[in-house]
mmCIF file of C-alpha atoms in Angstrom:
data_model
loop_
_atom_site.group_PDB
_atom_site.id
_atom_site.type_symbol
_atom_site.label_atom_id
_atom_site.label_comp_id
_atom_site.label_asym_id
_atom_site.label_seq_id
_atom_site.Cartn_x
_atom_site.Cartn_y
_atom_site.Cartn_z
ATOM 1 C CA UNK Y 584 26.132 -39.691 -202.569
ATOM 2 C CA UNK Y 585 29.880 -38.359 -202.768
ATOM 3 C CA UNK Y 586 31.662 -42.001 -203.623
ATOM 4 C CA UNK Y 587 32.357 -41.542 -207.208
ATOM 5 C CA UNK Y 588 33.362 -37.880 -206.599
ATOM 6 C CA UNK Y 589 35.108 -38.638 -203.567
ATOM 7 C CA UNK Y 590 37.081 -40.943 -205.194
ATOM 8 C CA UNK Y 591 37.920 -39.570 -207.982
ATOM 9 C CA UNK Y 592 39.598 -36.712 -205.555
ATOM 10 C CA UNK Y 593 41.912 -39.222 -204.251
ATOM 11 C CA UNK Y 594 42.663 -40.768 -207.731
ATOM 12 C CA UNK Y 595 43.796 -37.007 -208.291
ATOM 13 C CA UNK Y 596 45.218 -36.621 -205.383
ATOM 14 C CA UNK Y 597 47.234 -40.201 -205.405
ATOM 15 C CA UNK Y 598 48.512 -39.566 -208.779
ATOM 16 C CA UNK Y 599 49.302 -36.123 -209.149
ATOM 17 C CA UNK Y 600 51.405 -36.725 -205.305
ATOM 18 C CA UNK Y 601 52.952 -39.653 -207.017
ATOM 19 C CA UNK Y 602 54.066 -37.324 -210.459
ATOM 20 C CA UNK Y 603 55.056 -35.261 -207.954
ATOM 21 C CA UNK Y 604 57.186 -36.884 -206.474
ATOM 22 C CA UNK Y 605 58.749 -38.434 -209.900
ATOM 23 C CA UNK Y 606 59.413 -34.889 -211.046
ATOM 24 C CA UNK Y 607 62.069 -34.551 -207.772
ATOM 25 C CA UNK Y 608 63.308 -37.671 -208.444
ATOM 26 C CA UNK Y 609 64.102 -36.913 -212.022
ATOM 27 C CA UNK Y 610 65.685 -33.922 -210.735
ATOM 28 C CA UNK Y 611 68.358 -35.845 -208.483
ATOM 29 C CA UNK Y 612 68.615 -39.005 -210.767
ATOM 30 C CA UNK Y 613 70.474 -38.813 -214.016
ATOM 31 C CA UNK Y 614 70.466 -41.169 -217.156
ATOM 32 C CA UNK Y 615 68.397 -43.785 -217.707
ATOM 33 C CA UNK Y 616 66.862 -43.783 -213.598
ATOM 34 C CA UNK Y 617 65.857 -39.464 -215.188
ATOM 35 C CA UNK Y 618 64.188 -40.764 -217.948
ATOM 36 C CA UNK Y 619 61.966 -43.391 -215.550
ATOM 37 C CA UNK Y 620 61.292 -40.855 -213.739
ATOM 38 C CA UNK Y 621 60.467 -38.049 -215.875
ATOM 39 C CA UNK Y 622 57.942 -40.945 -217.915
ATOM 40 C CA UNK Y 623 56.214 -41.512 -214.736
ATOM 41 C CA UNK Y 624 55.489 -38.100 -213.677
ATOM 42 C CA UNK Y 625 53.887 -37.820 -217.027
ATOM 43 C CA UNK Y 626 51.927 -40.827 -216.590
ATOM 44 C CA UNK Y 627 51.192 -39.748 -212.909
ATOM 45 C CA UNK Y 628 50.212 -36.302 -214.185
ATOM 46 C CA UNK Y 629 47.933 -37.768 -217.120
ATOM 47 C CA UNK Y 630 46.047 -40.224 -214.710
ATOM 48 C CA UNK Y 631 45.053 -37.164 -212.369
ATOM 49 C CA UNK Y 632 44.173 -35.190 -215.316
ATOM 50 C CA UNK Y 633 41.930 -38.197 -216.633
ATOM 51 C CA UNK Y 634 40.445 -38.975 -213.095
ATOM 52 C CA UNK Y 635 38.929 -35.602 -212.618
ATOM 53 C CA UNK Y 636 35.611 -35.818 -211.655
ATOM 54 C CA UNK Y 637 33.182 -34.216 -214.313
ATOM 55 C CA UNK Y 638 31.032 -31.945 -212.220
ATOM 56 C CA UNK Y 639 34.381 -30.231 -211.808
ATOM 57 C CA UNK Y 640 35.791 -30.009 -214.972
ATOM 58 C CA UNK Y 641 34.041 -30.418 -218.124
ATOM 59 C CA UNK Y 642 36.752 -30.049 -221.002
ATOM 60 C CA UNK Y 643 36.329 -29.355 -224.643
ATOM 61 C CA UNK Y 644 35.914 -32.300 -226.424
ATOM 62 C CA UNK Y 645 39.772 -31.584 -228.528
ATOM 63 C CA UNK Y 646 41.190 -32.397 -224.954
ATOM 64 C CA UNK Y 647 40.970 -36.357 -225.532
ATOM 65 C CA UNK Y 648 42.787 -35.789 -228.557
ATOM 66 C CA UNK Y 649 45.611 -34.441 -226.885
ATOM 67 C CA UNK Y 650 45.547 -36.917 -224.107
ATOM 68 C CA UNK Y 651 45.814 -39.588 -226.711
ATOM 69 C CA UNK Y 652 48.880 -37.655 -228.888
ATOM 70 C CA UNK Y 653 50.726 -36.901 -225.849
ATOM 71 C CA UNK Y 654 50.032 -41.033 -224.479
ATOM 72 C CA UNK Y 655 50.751 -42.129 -228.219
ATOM 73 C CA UNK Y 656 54.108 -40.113 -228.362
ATOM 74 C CA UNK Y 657 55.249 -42.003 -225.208
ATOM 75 C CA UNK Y 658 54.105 -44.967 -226.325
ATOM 76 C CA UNK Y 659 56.510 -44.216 -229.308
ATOM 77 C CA UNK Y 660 59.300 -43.469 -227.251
ATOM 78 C CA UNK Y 661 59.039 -46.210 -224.821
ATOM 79 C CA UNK Y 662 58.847 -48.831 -227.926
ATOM 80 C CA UNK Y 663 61.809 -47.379 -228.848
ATOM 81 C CA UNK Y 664 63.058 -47.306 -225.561
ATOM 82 C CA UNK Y 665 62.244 -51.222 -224.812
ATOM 83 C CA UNK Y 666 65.412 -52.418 -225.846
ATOM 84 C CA UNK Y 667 67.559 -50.427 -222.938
ATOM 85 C CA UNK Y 668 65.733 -52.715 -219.984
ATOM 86 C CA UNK Y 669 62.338 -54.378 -218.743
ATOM 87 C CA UNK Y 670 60.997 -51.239 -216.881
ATOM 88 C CA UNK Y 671 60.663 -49.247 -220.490
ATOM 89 C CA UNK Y 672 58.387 -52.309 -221.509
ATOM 90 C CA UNK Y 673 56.070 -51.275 -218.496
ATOM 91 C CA UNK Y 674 56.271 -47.773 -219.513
ATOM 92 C CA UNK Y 675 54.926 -48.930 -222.985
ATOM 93 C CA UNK Y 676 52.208 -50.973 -222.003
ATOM 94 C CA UNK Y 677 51.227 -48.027 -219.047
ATOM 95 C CA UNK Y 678 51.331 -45.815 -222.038
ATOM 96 C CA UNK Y 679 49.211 -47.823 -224.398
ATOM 97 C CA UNK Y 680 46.897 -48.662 -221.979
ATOM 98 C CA UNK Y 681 46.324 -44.527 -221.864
ATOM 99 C CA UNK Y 682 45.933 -44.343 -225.203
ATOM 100 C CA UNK Y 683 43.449 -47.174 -225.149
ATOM 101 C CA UNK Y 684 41.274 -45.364 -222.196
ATOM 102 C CA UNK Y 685 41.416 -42.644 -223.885
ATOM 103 C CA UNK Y 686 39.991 -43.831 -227.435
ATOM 104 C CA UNK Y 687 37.488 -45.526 -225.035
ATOM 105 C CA UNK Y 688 35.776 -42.686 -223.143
ATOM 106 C CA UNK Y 689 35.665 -40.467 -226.791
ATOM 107 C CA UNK Y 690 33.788 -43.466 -227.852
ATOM 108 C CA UNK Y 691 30.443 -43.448 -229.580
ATOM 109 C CA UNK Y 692 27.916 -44.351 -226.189
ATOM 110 C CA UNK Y 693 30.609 -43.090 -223.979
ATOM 111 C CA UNK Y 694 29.101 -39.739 -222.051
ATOM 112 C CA UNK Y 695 32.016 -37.322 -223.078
ATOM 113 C CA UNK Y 696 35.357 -36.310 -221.323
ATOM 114 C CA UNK Y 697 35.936 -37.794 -218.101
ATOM 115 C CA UNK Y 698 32.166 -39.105 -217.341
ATOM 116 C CA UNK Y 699 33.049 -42.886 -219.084
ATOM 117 C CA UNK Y 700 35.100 -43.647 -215.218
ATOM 118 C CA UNK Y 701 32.484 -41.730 -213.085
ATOM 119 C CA UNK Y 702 28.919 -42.596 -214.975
ATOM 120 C CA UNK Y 703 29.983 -46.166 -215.379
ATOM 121 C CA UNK Y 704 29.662 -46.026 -219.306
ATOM 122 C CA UNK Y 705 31.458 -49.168 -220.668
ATOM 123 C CA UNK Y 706 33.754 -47.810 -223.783
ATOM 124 C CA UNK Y 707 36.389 -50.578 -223.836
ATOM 125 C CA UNK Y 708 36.596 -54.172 -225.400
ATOM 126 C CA UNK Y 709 36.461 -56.664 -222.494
ATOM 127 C CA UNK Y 710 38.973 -58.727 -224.135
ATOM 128 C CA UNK Y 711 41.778 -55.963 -223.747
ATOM 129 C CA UNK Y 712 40.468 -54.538 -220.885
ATOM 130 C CA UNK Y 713 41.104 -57.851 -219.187
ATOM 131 C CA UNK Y 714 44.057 -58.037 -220.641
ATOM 132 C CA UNK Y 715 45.824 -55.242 -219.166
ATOM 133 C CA UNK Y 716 43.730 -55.460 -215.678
ATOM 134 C CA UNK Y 717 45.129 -59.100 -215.377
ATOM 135 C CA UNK Y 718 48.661 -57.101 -216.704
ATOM 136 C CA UNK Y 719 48.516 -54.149 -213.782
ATOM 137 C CA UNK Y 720 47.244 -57.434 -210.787
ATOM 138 C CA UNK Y 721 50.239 -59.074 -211.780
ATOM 139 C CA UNK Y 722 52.574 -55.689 -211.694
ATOM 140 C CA UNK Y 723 51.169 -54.667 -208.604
ATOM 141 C CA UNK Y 724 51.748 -57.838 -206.769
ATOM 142 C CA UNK Y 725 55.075 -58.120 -208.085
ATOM 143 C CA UNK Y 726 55.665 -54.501 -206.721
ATOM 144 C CA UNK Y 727 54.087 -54.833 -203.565
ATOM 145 C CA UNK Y 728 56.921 -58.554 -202.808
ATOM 146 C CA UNK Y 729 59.744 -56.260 -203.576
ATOM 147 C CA UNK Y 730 58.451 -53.512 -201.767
ATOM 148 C CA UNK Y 731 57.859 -55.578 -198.840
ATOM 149 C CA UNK Y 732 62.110 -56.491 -198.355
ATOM 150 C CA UNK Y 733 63.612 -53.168 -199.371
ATOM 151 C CA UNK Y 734 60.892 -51.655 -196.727
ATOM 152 C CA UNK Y 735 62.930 -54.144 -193.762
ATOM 153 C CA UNK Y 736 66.383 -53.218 -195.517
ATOM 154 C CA UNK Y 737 66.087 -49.625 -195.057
ATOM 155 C CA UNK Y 738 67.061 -49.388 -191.990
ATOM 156 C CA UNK Y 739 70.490 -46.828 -191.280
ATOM 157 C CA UNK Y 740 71.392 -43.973 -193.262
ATOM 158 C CA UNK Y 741 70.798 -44.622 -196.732
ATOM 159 C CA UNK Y 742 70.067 -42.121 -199.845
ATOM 160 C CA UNK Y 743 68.392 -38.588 -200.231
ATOM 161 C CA UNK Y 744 64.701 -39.498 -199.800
ATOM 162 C CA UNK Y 745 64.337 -38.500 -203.766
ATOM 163 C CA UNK Y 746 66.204 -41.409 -204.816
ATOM 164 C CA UNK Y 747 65.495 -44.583 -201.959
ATOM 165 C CA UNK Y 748 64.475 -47.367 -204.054
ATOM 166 C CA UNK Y 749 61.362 -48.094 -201.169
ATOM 167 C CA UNK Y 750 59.669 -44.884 -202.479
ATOM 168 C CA UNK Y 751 60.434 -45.458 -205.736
ATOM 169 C CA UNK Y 752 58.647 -48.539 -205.393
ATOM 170 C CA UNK Y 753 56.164 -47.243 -204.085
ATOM 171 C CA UNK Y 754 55.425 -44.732 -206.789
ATOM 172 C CA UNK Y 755 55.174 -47.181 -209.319
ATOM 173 C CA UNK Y 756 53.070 -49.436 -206.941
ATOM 174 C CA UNK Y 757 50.664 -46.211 -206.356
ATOM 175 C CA UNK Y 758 50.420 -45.758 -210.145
ATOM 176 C CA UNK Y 759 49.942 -49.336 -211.006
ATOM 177 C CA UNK Y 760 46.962 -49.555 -208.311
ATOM 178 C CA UNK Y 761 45.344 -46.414 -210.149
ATOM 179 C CA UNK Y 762 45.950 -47.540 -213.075
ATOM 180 C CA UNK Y 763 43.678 -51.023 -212.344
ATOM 181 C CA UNK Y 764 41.011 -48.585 -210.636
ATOM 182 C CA UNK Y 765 40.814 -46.677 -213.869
ATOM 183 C CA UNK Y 766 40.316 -50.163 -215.911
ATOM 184 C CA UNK Y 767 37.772 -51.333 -213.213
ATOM 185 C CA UNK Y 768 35.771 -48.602 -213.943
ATOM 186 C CA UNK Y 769 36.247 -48.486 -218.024
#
């Protein structure tokens, strides 16, 4: 009766925690570690907006639009970003994979804004879908090994708790997990 609203709640609440917590790391990171962060909030921010159950919110149609400029400019920006170090790449394909849910639940067949994850309404090609769900296992099993040593490192007085790397990792981890529970459900 309340699973797929239920957990749409703690999509939003996983993801907009996680932006969160990227916007205070942007705040006491600076160059490239800022511009991580500040990408990830938006991506953190843009997967709570998108996991919204429907019986809440029920937004004008324009809204996926936006969702899919705002995921498409990023996209932009990490492409040209890729070439300053492998996380931007991650930031690309997290941002094209937006863009790709996006065009997905505005489908023709798909139920409107926000009901393709909660009604079950497939939107997506398999083929891609696959291919970034195989993408996000791998990244979130690559995450959760390094998470796993810098959590048994941390021990002592280390950095403000915006900037440890273990909650970094975690972030991203949190994000990538969401990410594969959106896809699931495309």
């Amino acid at each position: 009766m309340h699973g797929p609203a239920l957990s749409g709640w703690l999509m939003v609440a996983l993801c907009a925690a996680t932006g969160g917590y990227c916007l205070l790391r942007m705040r006491a990171c600076a160059g490239e570690e800022r511009k991580a962060a500040g990408g990830e909030a938006l991506m953190g921010f843009g997967m709570a907006a998108m996991a919204l159950p429907a019986a809440v919110l029920t937004p004008p149609e324009w809204v996926l639009a936006v969702y899919a400029a705002v995921f498409g400019a990023a996209a932009l920006h990490g492409l040209l970003s890729v070439r300053h170090g492998g996380h931007h790449l991650h930031h690309l394909v997290g941002s094209l994979a937006m863009v790709y849910m996006t065009v997905a639940m505005a489908a023709p067949g798909a139920a409107g804004a926000h009901t393709g994850h909660t009604a079950g309404v497939t939107g997506g090609i398999p083929a891609l879908t696959g291919g970034l769900l195989l993408y996000y296992v791998a990244y979130v099993l690559r995450s959760g090994a390094r998470l796993v040593p810098v959590a048994a490192a941390a021990g002592g007085p280390g950095p403000a708790w915006a900037t440890r790397p273990e909650l970094t990792l975690a972030c991203r981890l949190s994000m990538a997990l969401a990410m594969l529970a959106m896809l699931v459900t495309l």
